[in-house]
DNA sequence: ACAGTTACTGCAAGCGCTTGTCATTCGCCC
DNA sequence: GGGCGAATGACAAGCGCTTGCAGTAACTGT
């Protein structure tokens, strides 16, 4: 059996409350006494039981991190950064994967609610309505989703998408397509709108494809559509889809970028290795993870801290999957 | 404030113990009573507080999963599978990243110990001695590490490595090299030994390089060594290193696979996209994650369940980074 | 009709810890 | 030397829940 506060108190010859305060309110106990307590604790290998502490204080020192799909290379850097950042602040993190299923997402928030001081909901797939409701039972910080009144860290998808369209336009493309991802994703909506607006402003046509599953298979599924529409420039919901799209286009005898230019979003690591290397929008996922944790801990400590939302810049990385439009 | 067991009891007009039993020992309470309790609970949105429950039962229904590096594509499939599997069994999982640091690893096990029913230690970097000691304070299941008396899920690295060497030998390579990874990794030791043994048995020379960091940079760092030794067949600790190595070799004017054949280990997703596509050993990481969770829950439920260790098969995937030896 | 079950349900202690309250002790001042 | 406040530490209630024990009522068989 692990040592409890009582063991330490007994060994030291003080009351358990003194032991407790030696850890959580050092200034309230005599320096010498505290020294003896700490020594005894160290000797016994005593560590306060966080769960028990949480029972009285209401603070668990745990947070939840819910993501759509751990296996999507977009998330690991975010998870890693969030976890490391939390750990430095003495927080542990529950990581959960919804497998893109909104129902699972909702259930997870509820299940985790009691065990955490708050949860970071990354790229949620549930509706805004439900999010607002969930936010009433647990402190929430959103990533990649804007909901009135809730703290969030966002990426500048509009600016980024505009850069992509401009890039394509500069290369002479006039017929564009957007291969859409999950309909529930805020990012998807932002991109779709921004792409449509930019294309219109520049006098280009833009076909919206999808929705597709945000994976290589989903991208592959969009390939035929692309061919059918005759678009020469395609921007995808994410890199995974772009990769699958490029691969499938190759199989269909369509060369990238000679015949069709393909752009991804996320700049996940595989995109740097493919041939052609993928032109993409790089997302500051690690920074987003850290920032989300910061906001969450802030809020957890002080319930009416500001509910600010931060928007992070994204950067267009031009590589080899985009090139001059073929003259028709 | 969230509803507690007391609220439910009050609304239903029964004692809290009856409410408690309605959830955890249904057969002990009258069907009609239980129905009223459940209805009231649903109406109030009551959910038992797991932390409070754990305090008396000693079971948290949480597990820990500690990995060396979340950002290494090897781990996400394992994490995802383990998490999903655990969730189906009503367990939540703390995921922690040690960033390859043994000290962090030890600290994490200790910090998590009180909050979990056990922890899965994937690809540990700490020494066996310490692992044995840690196992005394928390139920442990190892992945990619063999320690006498502890449950583990292993990969058949010896068989796999032998396959790699044989593959290279068949292609006519006689001067081989092994680009080693973290010295603390069991996998690394197994591979090194198996490679040496196989090479010896087949009359080939094998140079051991490293240790190197198990990343693309580490692989790149091994490139000069490879050139210096004149090896024409190189097998690496993992895919990340193989990718970095191949890339750097290209920069040095060495062609893969014409001049040097490169083999990786793990079959992470980027390896399928590079040009040339990487020949590698595929590891059943998702299965390993599920199995580790199964073993852990088994052990958590029944402390003296068998401490079996399972060994999973790995498969050589021949792609384009290996080819016939150039005749000298 | 009665002892012996059986089926529920209530009671209360206690899991490991925090914290408001109170009793002592001590140093210090006038 | 008496009085005061600060410093220190003990007490005990209580966080939300489980569980051994005991009480009650209805039911069984004879």
XYZ file of C-alpha atoms (C1' of nucleotides) in Angstrom:
716
model
C 0.000 0.000 0.000
C 1.135 3.461 -0.855
C 1.760 5.891 1.988
C -1.054 8.260 2.901
C -1.045 11.588 4.615
C -1.810 9.778 7.841
C 1.339 7.721 7.649
C 3.404 10.835 7.215
C 1.639 12.542 10.112
C 2.189 9.591 12.390
C 5.863 9.256 11.550
C 6.436 12.956 11.995
C 4.305 13.157 15.097
C 2.053 15.941 13.858
C -1.576 16.152 12.857
C -2.520 15.351 9.278
C -3.639 18.893 8.725
C -0.103 20.023 9.337
C 1.149 17.618 6.759
C -1.469 18.824 4.343
C -0.498 22.435 4.866
C 3.166 21.634 4.548
C 2.386 20.913 0.929
C -0.356 23.286 0.022
C 0.161 26.261 2.317
C 3.839 26.285 3.320
C 3.681 29.714 4.898
C 1.253 28.476 7.503
C 3.626 25.983 9.033
C 6.826 26.365 10.940
C 9.888 25.970 8.784
C 11.424 23.289 10.984
C 8.225 21.302 11.257
C 7.768 21.490 7.539
C 11.262 20.194 7.028
C 10.543 17.135 9.149
C 7.285 16.531 7.333
C 8.896 16.761 3.933
C 11.709 14.476 4.991
C 9.287 11.877 6.287
C 7.204 12.175 3.143
C 10.238 11.646 0.974
C 11.324 8.668 3.037
C 7.921 7.037 2.758
C 7.568 7.893 -0.902
C 4.392 9.794 -0.107
C 2.599 11.588 -2.889
C -0.672 13.410 -2.307
C -3.566 11.615 -3.933
C -4.850 14.022 -6.516
C -8.250 12.437 -6.786
C -8.830 12.760 -3.077
C -7.607 16.311 -3.147
C -9.916 17.096 -6.005
C -12.835 15.887 -3.969
C -12.532 18.779 -1.564
C -10.907 21.441 -3.670
C -12.837 20.878 -6.842
C -9.668 21.077 -8.893
C -8.441 17.908 -10.489
C -5.317 19.145 -12.199
C -6.377 17.115 -15.203
C -7.569 18.334 -18.553
C -9.178 16.566 -21.463
C -8.105 16.825 -25.053
C -10.570 15.580 -27.597
C -9.535 15.261 -31.210
C -11.254 13.934 -34.297
C -8.618 11.409 -35.242
C -5.268 10.757 -33.626
C -4.029 8.950 -36.712
C -4.455 12.058 -38.842
C -0.921 13.525 -38.841
C -2.430 16.928 -38.264
C -3.118 16.168 -34.630
C -0.017 14.564 -33.129
C 1.980 17.805 -33.059
C -0.966 19.527 -31.383
C -1.363 16.714 -28.871
C 2.316 16.597 -28.155
C 2.588 20.314 -27.603
C -0.545 20.494 -25.475
C 0.555 17.570 -23.367
C 4.060 18.921 -22.823
C 2.715 22.361 -21.999
C 0.211 20.945 -19.531
C 2.790 18.764 -17.893
C 5.042 21.723 -17.246
C 2.138 23.201 -15.333
C 1.625 20.001 -13.406
C -1.464 18.959 -15.294
C -2.185 15.531 -16.729
C -4.132 15.108 -19.911
C -6.755 12.657 -21.017
C -6.566 12.230 -24.752
C -9.571 10.924 -26.601
C -10.292 10.212 -30.222
C -13.817 10.566 -31.569
C -13.080 8.857 -34.858
C -14.894 11.729 -36.570
C -18.145 10.767 -34.862
C -20.119 13.660 -33.321
C -22.025 11.335 -30.988
C -18.806 10.000 -29.536
C -17.606 13.534 -29.131
C -20.584 14.511 -27.025
C -20.379 11.400 -24.911
C -16.690 11.945 -24.284
C -17.174 15.471 -23.034
C -19.781 14.265 -20.575
C -17.758 11.290 -19.461
C -14.689 13.397 -18.881
C -16.450 16.373 -17.330
C -16.143 15.295 -13.722
C -12.549 14.273 -13.923
C -11.088 17.379 -15.449
C -10.857 21.106 -14.930
C -11.749 21.634 -18.540
C -11.458 20.205 -21.984
C -9.911 21.310 -25.228
C -12.141 20.404 -28.122
C -10.013 20.290 -31.230
C -11.738 20.432 -34.593
C -15.141 19.518 -33.173
C -17.677 17.839 -35.406
C -20.755 18.494 -33.288
C -23.021 21.443 -33.889
C -22.677 24.863 -32.279
C -25.888 24.391 -30.369
C -24.606 21.310 -28.641
C -21.261 22.911 -27.956
C -22.929 25.768 -26.132
C -24.813 23.266 -24.069
C -21.720 21.216 -23.285
C -19.956 24.385 -22.258
C -22.436 24.721 -19.437
C -21.288 21.520 -17.790
C -17.551 21.908 -18.277
C -15.050 24.602 -19.119
C -14.381 24.384 -22.816
C -11.744 25.787 -25.121
C -12.307 25.302 -28.816
C -9.706 24.814 -31.502
C -10.740 25.351 -35.113
C -14.256 26.363 -34.274
C -15.867 29.672 -33.522
C -18.853 29.760 -31.213
C -20.149 33.035 -29.849
C -19.024 33.567 -26.277
C -16.654 30.638 -26.071
C -12.878 30.889 -25.943
C -11.213 29.528 -29.027
C -7.986 29.354 -30.925
C -8.582 29.699 -34.606
C -6.478 29.583 -37.715
C -6.787 32.306 -40.292
C -8.381 30.052 -42.890
C -9.830 32.915 -44.871
C -6.533 34.639 -45.310
C -4.861 31.339 -46.029
C -7.395 30.255 -48.577
C -7.163 33.606 -50.299
C -3.403 33.105 -50.587
C -3.995 29.738 -52.175
C -6.454 31.084 -54.717
C -4.153 33.971 -55.529
C -1.267 31.585 -55.967
C -3.310 29.516 -58.383
C -4.510 32.611 -60.222
C -0.968 33.880 -60.651
C -0.101 30.557 -62.267
C -2.806 31.196 -64.811
C -5.496 28.838 -63.559
C -9.040 29.976 -64.228
C -11.079 26.889 -63.482
C -10.706 25.865 -59.879
C -12.210 23.296 -57.548
C -12.414 22.929 -53.796
C -12.456 19.357 -52.544
C -14.502 19.661 -49.375
C -14.145 17.724 -46.138
C -16.464 17.026 -43.196
C -19.587 19.171 -43.305
C -19.475 19.632 -39.525
C -16.021 21.190 -39.582
C -15.764 24.944 -39.144
C -12.516 24.930 -41.080
C -14.309 23.399 -44.007
C -16.956 26.086 -44.042
C -14.448 28.877 -43.724
C -12.387 27.544 -46.571
C -15.331 26.966 -48.813
C -16.638 30.477 -48.314
C -13.265 32.129 -48.634
C -12.456 30.145 -51.747
C -15.758 31.090 -53.350
C -15.379 34.751 -52.432
C -11.784 34.987 -53.637
C -12.520 33.196 -56.881
C -15.453 35.451 -57.561
C -13.405 38.538 -56.820
C -10.753 37.414 -59.257
C -13.144 36.314 -61.928
C -12.348 32.612 -61.685
C -14.780 29.725 -61.578
C -14.832 27.493 -58.544
C -16.537 24.164 -58.277
C -17.251 22.813 -54.796
C -16.737 19.065 -54.515
C -17.765 16.749 -51.718
C -18.295 16.461 -48.845
C -15.630 13.794 -48.573
C -14.057 11.930 -45.687
C -10.935 13.882 -44.687
C -8.595 11.042 -45.575
C -6.616 9.765 -48.537
C -9.581 7.699 -49.583
C -11.763 10.758 -49.500
C -9.271 12.602 -51.694
C -9.113 9.704 -54.113
C -12.880 9.753 -54.302
C -12.732 13.358 -55.442
C -10.409 12.590 -58.349
C -13.091 11.635 -60.840
C -15.076 14.721 -59.950
C -12.053 16.864 -60.602
C -11.533 15.347 -64.011
C -15.183 15.709 -64.852
C -15.285 19.397 -63.958
C -12.184 20.119 -65.993
C -10.642 22.139 -63.189
C -6.904 22.652 -63.479
C -6.353 23.899 -59.960
C -7.683 22.067 -56.912
C -7.439 23.035 -53.303
C -8.338 20.402 -50.740
C -9.731 20.379 -47.241
C -6.488 18.895 -45.994
C -3.199 17.305 -46.985
C -4.426 13.770 -46.557
C -7.100 14.384 -49.145
C -4.629 16.175 -51.422
C -2.281 13.226 -51.214
C -5.015 10.766 -52.048
C -6.231 12.994 -54.832
C -2.805 13.369 -56.416
C -2.206 9.648 -56.182
C -5.500 8.778 -57.813
C -5.083 11.419 -60.493
C -1.803 9.753 -61.396
C -3.594 6.461 -61.772
C -6.093 8.139 -64.058
C -3.283 9.395 -66.269
C -3.547 12.970 -65.093
C -0.159 14.465 -64.258
C 0.440 16.689 -61.225
C 1.277 19.523 -61.636
C 1.533 19.502 -65.433
C -2.168 18.829 -65.989
C -3.652 19.704 -62.638
C -2.230 21.662 -59.712
C -3.092 20.355 -56.271
C -2.913 22.239 -52.991
C -3.325 20.802 -49.517
C -3.796 22.241 -46.084
C -1.972 21.403 -42.835
C 1.573 20.678 -43.986
C 1.709 17.296 -42.317
C 5.009 15.496 -42.492
C 4.260 13.112 -45.368
C 3.627 16.090 -47.607
C 7.294 16.941 -47.538
C 8.256 13.518 -48.832
C 5.913 12.842 -51.689
C 6.855 13.323 -55.317
C 5.786 15.872 -56.269
C 6.163 17.546 -52.904
C 2.886 19.069 -51.887
C 2.133 22.768 -51.996
C 0.154 23.427 -48.846
C -0.943 25.798 -46.134
C 1.156 25.274 -43.025
C -0.826 25.370 -39.788
C 0.730 26.292 -36.445
C -0.684 23.260 -34.665
C 1.867 23.070 -31.885
C 1.325 26.717 -31.046
C -2.412 26.152 -31.144
C -2.091 23.276 -28.688
C -0.067 25.319 -26.250
C -2.292 28.334 -26.540
C -5.436 26.291 -26.000
C -3.969 24.822 -22.839
C -2.978 28.261 -21.626
C -6.475 29.591 -22.169
C -7.990 26.608 -20.473
C -5.842 26.812 -17.377
C -6.462 30.513 -17.188
C -10.173 29.933 -17.294
C -10.017 27.031 -14.870
C -8.217 29.190 -12.356
C -10.423 32.184 -12.815
C -13.899 31.346 -14.119
C -14.562 34.767 -15.451
C -11.284 35.367 -17.152
C -11.716 36.789 -20.615
C -13.171 34.520 -23.217
C -10.912 35.861 -25.898
C -10.448 34.069 -29.156
C -7.065 34.033 -30.813
C -6.467 33.733 -34.527
C -3.170 32.281 -35.661
C -1.551 32.987 -38.997
C -1.127 30.264 -41.545
C 1.499 30.253 -44.265
C 1.429 29.138 -47.848
C 4.276 26.745 -48.591
C 4.839 26.498 -52.307
C 6.347 23.210 -53.377
C 6.034 21.075 -56.473
C 2.399 20.082 -56.778
C 1.396 23.394 -58.288
C 2.599 24.788 -61.587
C 1.587 26.964 -64.512
C -1.799 26.235 -66.021
C -1.643 24.200 -69.158
C -2.839 26.363 -72.028
C -5.966 24.861 -73.449
C -23.446 22.573 -9.747
C -23.640 19.057 -11.081
C -26.077 16.666 -9.420
C -24.719 14.321 -6.777
C -25.940 11.015 -5.499
C -27.643 12.879 -2.674
C -29.758 14.925 -5.027
C -30.973 11.805 -6.726
C -31.711 10.142 -3.405
C -33.670 13.122 -2.194
C -35.738 13.438 -5.332
C -36.487 9.750 -5.372
C -37.109 9.572 -1.652
C -34.646 6.796 -0.956
C -31.345 6.562 0.850
C -28.168 7.328 -1.062
C -27.013 3.775 -0.653
C -29.989 2.640 -2.664
C -29.062 5.026 -5.407
C -25.511 3.805 -5.310
C -26.623 0.217 -5.573
C -29.004 0.999 -8.365
C -25.952 1.684 -10.433
C -23.348 -0.707 -9.177
C -25.358 -3.673 -7.854
C -28.701 -3.683 -9.665
C -29.704 -7.132 -8.374
C -29.757 -5.824 -4.854
C -32.486 -3.322 -5.436
C -36.148 -3.674 -6.276
C -36.818 -3.311 -9.947
C -39.459 -0.628 -9.433
C -37.314 1.365 -7.034
C -34.402 1.146 -9.398
C -36.561 2.426 -12.210
C -37.491 5.512 -10.222
C -33.896 6.097 -9.277
C -32.683 5.827 -12.843
C -35.420 8.109 -14.059
C -34.563 10.747 -11.481
C -30.880 10.395 -12.291
C -31.555 10.890 -15.975
C -33.737 13.886 -15.294
C -31.073 15.511 -13.137
C -28.279 14.593 -15.501
C -26.585 12.714 -12.699
C -23.360 10.874 -13.442
C -21.435 9.091 -10.705
C -18.221 10.873 -9.883
C -15.508 8.420 -10.800
C -12.867 10.007 -8.670
C -15.041 9.741 -5.576
C -15.879 6.194 -6.417
C -12.231 5.358 -6.869
C -11.540 6.625 -3.398
C -13.443 3.762 -1.819
C -13.154 1.053 -4.428
C -9.560 1.585 -5.372
C -10.425 1.346 -9.059
C -10.161 4.478 -11.106
C -11.212 3.199 -14.512
C -8.348 5.187 -15.903
C -5.170 3.940 -17.472
C -1.970 5.655 -18.463
C -0.221 5.358 -21.784
C 3.318 6.594 -21.901
C 5.105 6.865 -25.214
C 8.497 8.159 -26.239
C 7.275 10.672 -28.787
C 3.754 11.327 -29.970
C 5.034 13.096 -33.053
C 6.814 9.982 -34.259
C 4.276 8.493 -36.695
C 4.938 5.092 -35.196
C 2.899 5.893 -32.122
C -0.373 7.497 -33.230
C -1.877 4.248 -34.538
C -0.942 2.568 -31.278
C -2.390 5.401 -29.221
C -5.537 5.520 -31.269
C -6.136 1.789 -31.028
C -5.367 1.654 -27.329
C -7.631 4.590 -26.613
C -10.521 3.222 -28.640
C -10.166 -0.186 -27.089
C -10.060 1.266 -23.599
C -13.058 3.444 -24.231
C -15.147 0.482 -25.308
C -14.402 -0.946 -21.907
C -15.363 2.282 -20.204
C -11.817 3.328 -19.405
C -10.270 6.717 -19.964
C -6.664 7.115 -20.882
C -4.001 9.583 -19.875
C -1.531 9.956 -22.696
C 1.924 11.243 -21.933
C 4.969 11.934 -24.042
C 8.434 11.562 -22.551
C 10.207 13.252 -25.436
C 12.686 10.353 -25.339
C 13.811 11.369 -21.882
C 14.151 8.492 -19.376
C 13.907 10.849 -16.408
C 10.595 12.198 -17.613
C 9.423 8.668 -18.121
C 10.091 7.733 -14.524
C 8.495 10.866 -13.204
C 5.397 10.304 -15.300
C 4.863 6.799 -14.023
C 5.039 8.062 -10.469
C 2.813 11.021 -11.105
C 0.202 8.907 -12.806
C 0.355 5.963 -10.426
C -2.365 7.105 -8.046
C -4.805 8.067 -10.740
C -4.793 4.930 -12.825
C -5.355 1.224 -12.572
C -2.200 0.632 -14.524
C 0.023 2.039 -17.202
C 1.148 0.891 -20.601
C 4.769 1.781 -21.125
C 5.435 1.846 -24.841
C 9.007 1.679 -26.035
C 10.463 2.621 -22.666
C 13.845 4.270 -22.520
C 14.567 3.681 -18.847
C 16.621 0.739 -17.659
C 15.222 -2.657 -16.714
C 16.204 -2.149 -13.104
C 14.080 0.935 -12.809
C 11.186 -0.672 -14.627
C 11.109 -3.502 -12.122
C 11.032 -0.968 -9.361
C 8.274 1.076 -10.971
C 6.264 -2.102 -11.429
C 6.100 -2.371 -7.678
C 4.130 0.821 -7.337
C 1.786 0.416 -10.290
C 0.565 -2.292 -12.602
C 2.674 -2.128 -15.714
C 2.381 -3.563 -19.194
C 5.369 -3.117 -21.452
C 5.394 -2.667 -25.194
C 8.639 -3.217 -27.058
C 10.580 -4.217 -23.992
C 11.201 -7.513 -22.305
C 11.705 -7.563 -18.554
C 11.689 -10.811 -16.643
C 8.377 -11.332 -14.858
C 6.539 -8.403 -16.402
C 3.739 -8.662 -18.948
C 4.729 -7.358 -22.331
C 3.735 -7.222 -25.942
C 6.721 -7.591 -28.151
C 7.400 -7.521 -31.846
C 9.423 -10.275 -33.440
C 12.374 -8.038 -34.221
C 14.813 -10.916 -34.593
C 12.764 -12.667 -37.200
C 12.048 -9.388 -38.917
C 15.655 -8.302 -38.969
C 16.686 -11.675 -40.327
C 14.227 -11.198 -43.169
C 15.749 -7.835 -43.933
C 19.279 -9.186 -44.010
C 18.210 -12.107 -46.172
C 16.448 -9.733 -48.535
C 19.607 -7.673 -48.853
C 21.743 -10.776 -49.281
C 19.516 -12.056 -52.063
C 20.016 -8.783 -53.850
C 23.736 -9.440 -53.774
C 24.806 -7.036 -51.045
C 27.792 -8.166 -49.028
C 28.734 -5.034 -47.120
C 25.966 -4.004 -44.805
C 25.421 -1.402 -42.126
C 22.956 -0.993 -39.305
C 22.098 2.584 -38.421
C 21.359 2.305 -34.726
C 18.847 4.272 -32.673
C 18.436 5.018 -28.960
C 20.757 2.892 -26.832
C 18.047 2.442 -24.209
C 15.584 0.890 -26.619
C 15.061 -2.865 -26.455
C 14.102 -2.869 -30.115
C 17.431 -1.360 -30.983
C 19.358 -4.042 -29.104
C 17.323 -6.841 -30.615
C 17.832 -5.540 -34.098
C 21.517 -4.975 -33.652
C 22.081 -8.478 -32.341
C 19.890 -10.155 -34.910
C 21.506 -8.196 -37.717
C 24.968 -9.133 -36.536
C 24.051 -12.785 -36.107
C 22.323 -13.040 -39.470
C 25.136 -11.281 -41.296
C 27.708 -13.517 -39.697
C 25.727 -16.616 -40.569
C 25.544 -15.558 -44.169
C 29.142 -14.455 -44.414
C 28.408 -10.759 -44.842
C 30.085 -7.853 -43.132
C 27.964 -5.584 -40.965
C 29.001 -2.254 -39.611
C 27.118 -0.867 -36.630
C 26.558 2.890 -36.841
C 25.318 5.224 -34.164
C 23.691 5.535 -31.751
C 21.624 8.194 -33.438
C 18.496 10.074 -32.509
C 15.549 8.128 -33.923
C 14.506 10.940 -36.222
C 15.148 12.172 -39.728
C 18.023 14.241 -38.437
C 19.519 11.175 -36.824
C 19.260 9.308 -40.100
C 20.825 12.188 -41.973
C 23.661 12.161 -39.492
C 24.351 8.538 -40.361
C 24.724 9.270 -44.069
C 28.385 10.231 -43.979
C 29.178 7.147 -41.934
C 27.452 4.990 -44.496
C 29.483 6.487 -47.302
C 32.693 6.117 -45.357
C 32.128 2.443 -44.607
C 31.311 1.689 -48.220
C 28.235 -0.311 -47.269
C 25.764 -0.830 -50.082
C 22.896 -2.078 -47.920
C 21.736 -0.189 -44.848
C 19.040 -1.122 -42.414
C 17.889 1.533 -39.982
C 16.428 1.587 -36.510
C 13.227 3.063 -37.915
C 11.586 4.649 -40.923
C 12.184 8.182 -39.793
C 15.922 7.539 -39.793
C 15.721 5.718 -43.104
C 13.899 8.662 -44.627
C 16.456 11.125 -43.316
C 19.267 8.886 -44.465
C 17.916 8.474 -47.989
C 17.342 12.192 -48.292
C 20.847 13.052 -47.150
C 22.407 10.399 -49.341
C 20.697 12.012 -52.286
C 22.244 15.346 -51.341
C 25.632 13.652 -51.229
C 25.142 12.355 -54.743
C 24.508 8.788 -53.683
C 21.495 7.285 -55.417
C 18.941 5.109 -53.655
C 18.581 2.263 -54.507
C 21.085 2.226 -57.389
C 24.125 2.919 -55.222
C 22.848 2.090 -51.766
C 19.797 0.153 -50.664
C 18.006 1.499 -47.601
C 15.582 -0.361 -45.352
C 13.456 1.121 -42.600
C 11.381 -0.280 -39.799
C 7.796 0.594 -38.762
C 6.069 1.270 -42.065
C 4.819 4.656 -40.995
C 2.575 6.421 -43.438
C 5.118 8.809 -45.008
C 7.152 5.796 -46.123
C 4.488 4.939 -48.624
C 4.686 8.337 -50.241
C 8.369 9.020 -50.674
C 10.189 8.491 -53.902
C 11.622 5.931 -53.838
C 9.010 4.286 -51.663
C 10.658 2.802 -48.636
C 11.258 -0.900 -48.162
C 10.480 -1.516 -44.518
C 9.360 -3.855 -41.784
C 5.683 -3.324 -41.019
C 4.817 -3.376 -37.337
C 1.361 -4.253 -36.027
C 1.150 -1.206 -33.800
C -2.616 -0.998 -33.572
C -2.846 -4.633 -32.547
C -0.101 -4.058 -30.023
C -2.027 -1.174 -28.511
C -5.193 -3.182 -28.156
C -3.397 -6.187 -26.772
C -1.518 -4.112 -24.228
C -4.769 -2.612 -22.992
C -6.344 -6.064 -22.765
C -3.477 -7.361 -20.704
C -3.555 -4.352 -18.470
C -7.266 -4.534 -17.751
C -6.956 -8.246 -17.140
C -4.212 -7.630 -14.636
C -6.026 -4.715 -13.055
C -9.073 -6.863 -12.470
C -7.198 -9.856 -11.204
C -3.803 -8.980 -9.730
C -2.409 -12.434 -10.172
C -3.546 -13.042 -13.698
C -0.817 -14.514 -15.818
C 2.062 -12.261 -16.725
C 2.300 -13.668 -20.210
C 4.259 -11.908 -22.884
C 2.977 -11.907 -26.448
C 5.139 -11.649 -29.528
C 3.586 -10.224 -32.658
C 4.769 -10.980 -36.174
C 6.261 -8.282 -38.329
C 6.271 -8.321 -42.100
C 8.839 -7.226 -44.630
C 7.327 -4.863 -47.172
C 9.527 -4.655 -50.221
C 9.197 -1.395 -52.098
C 11.585 0.718 -54.088
C 14.399 1.747 -51.778
C 16.174 -1.580 -52.139
C 17.613 -3.010 -55.315
C 20.382 -5.207 -56.686
C 23.865 -4.463 -55.404
C 25.938 -2.436 -57.788
C 28.840 -4.620 -58.914
C 32.061 -3.042 -57.771
C -49.353 -20.214 13.503
C -44.406 -20.054 13.843
C -39.496 -20.391 12.883
C -36.664 -19.584 9.112
C -35.801 -17.431 4.749
C -35.573 -14.077 1.380
C -35.643 -9.501 -0.611
C -34.973 -4.931 0.151
C -33.440 -0.789 2.180
C -31.379 2.218 5.668
C -27.399 3.295 8.681
C -22.893 4.709 9.352
C -18.063 4.289 8.808
C -14.585 5.403 6.023
C -11.668 6.161 1.386
C -7.466 10.468 1.407
C -7.495 14.928 1.632
C -8.601 20.242 2.654
C -9.874 23.982 5.446
C -12.579 26.984 8.780
C -12.361 27.312 13.592
C -10.361 27.170 17.897
C -6.917 26.394 21.639
C -2.050 26.964 22.909
C 2.106 28.938 23.099
C 5.256 32.524 22.649
C 7.384 37.077 22.035
C 6.876 41.592 23.109
C 5.195 45.943 24.887
C 4.087 49.173 28.381
C 4.088 41.145 35.211
C -0.235 41.316 32.773
C -2.153 41.722 28.256
C -2.060 41.456 23.297
C -1.607 39.573 18.811
C 0.828 36.543 15.864
C 2.302 32.018 14.984
C 1.421 27.330 15.168
C -0.932 23.230 15.051
C -4.992 20.231 16.487
C -9.939 19.275 15.666
C -13.599 17.952 12.969
C -16.647 18.416 9.219
C -17.185 17.273 4.805
C -16.078 16.397 -0.562
C -19.134 12.037 -3.354
C -19.266 7.616 -3.059
C -19.190 2.313 -1.491
C -20.211 -1.400 1.470
C -20.585 -4.402 5.720
C -24.084 -4.747 8.844
C -28.530 -4.614 10.641
C -33.426 -3.869 10.460
C -38.016 -4.719 8.409
C -41.492 -6.815 6.033
C -43.216 -10.253 3.281
C -43.004 -15.008 2.254
C -41.835 -20.028 2.669
C -42.760 -24.564 4.356
C -44.627 -27.390 7.932
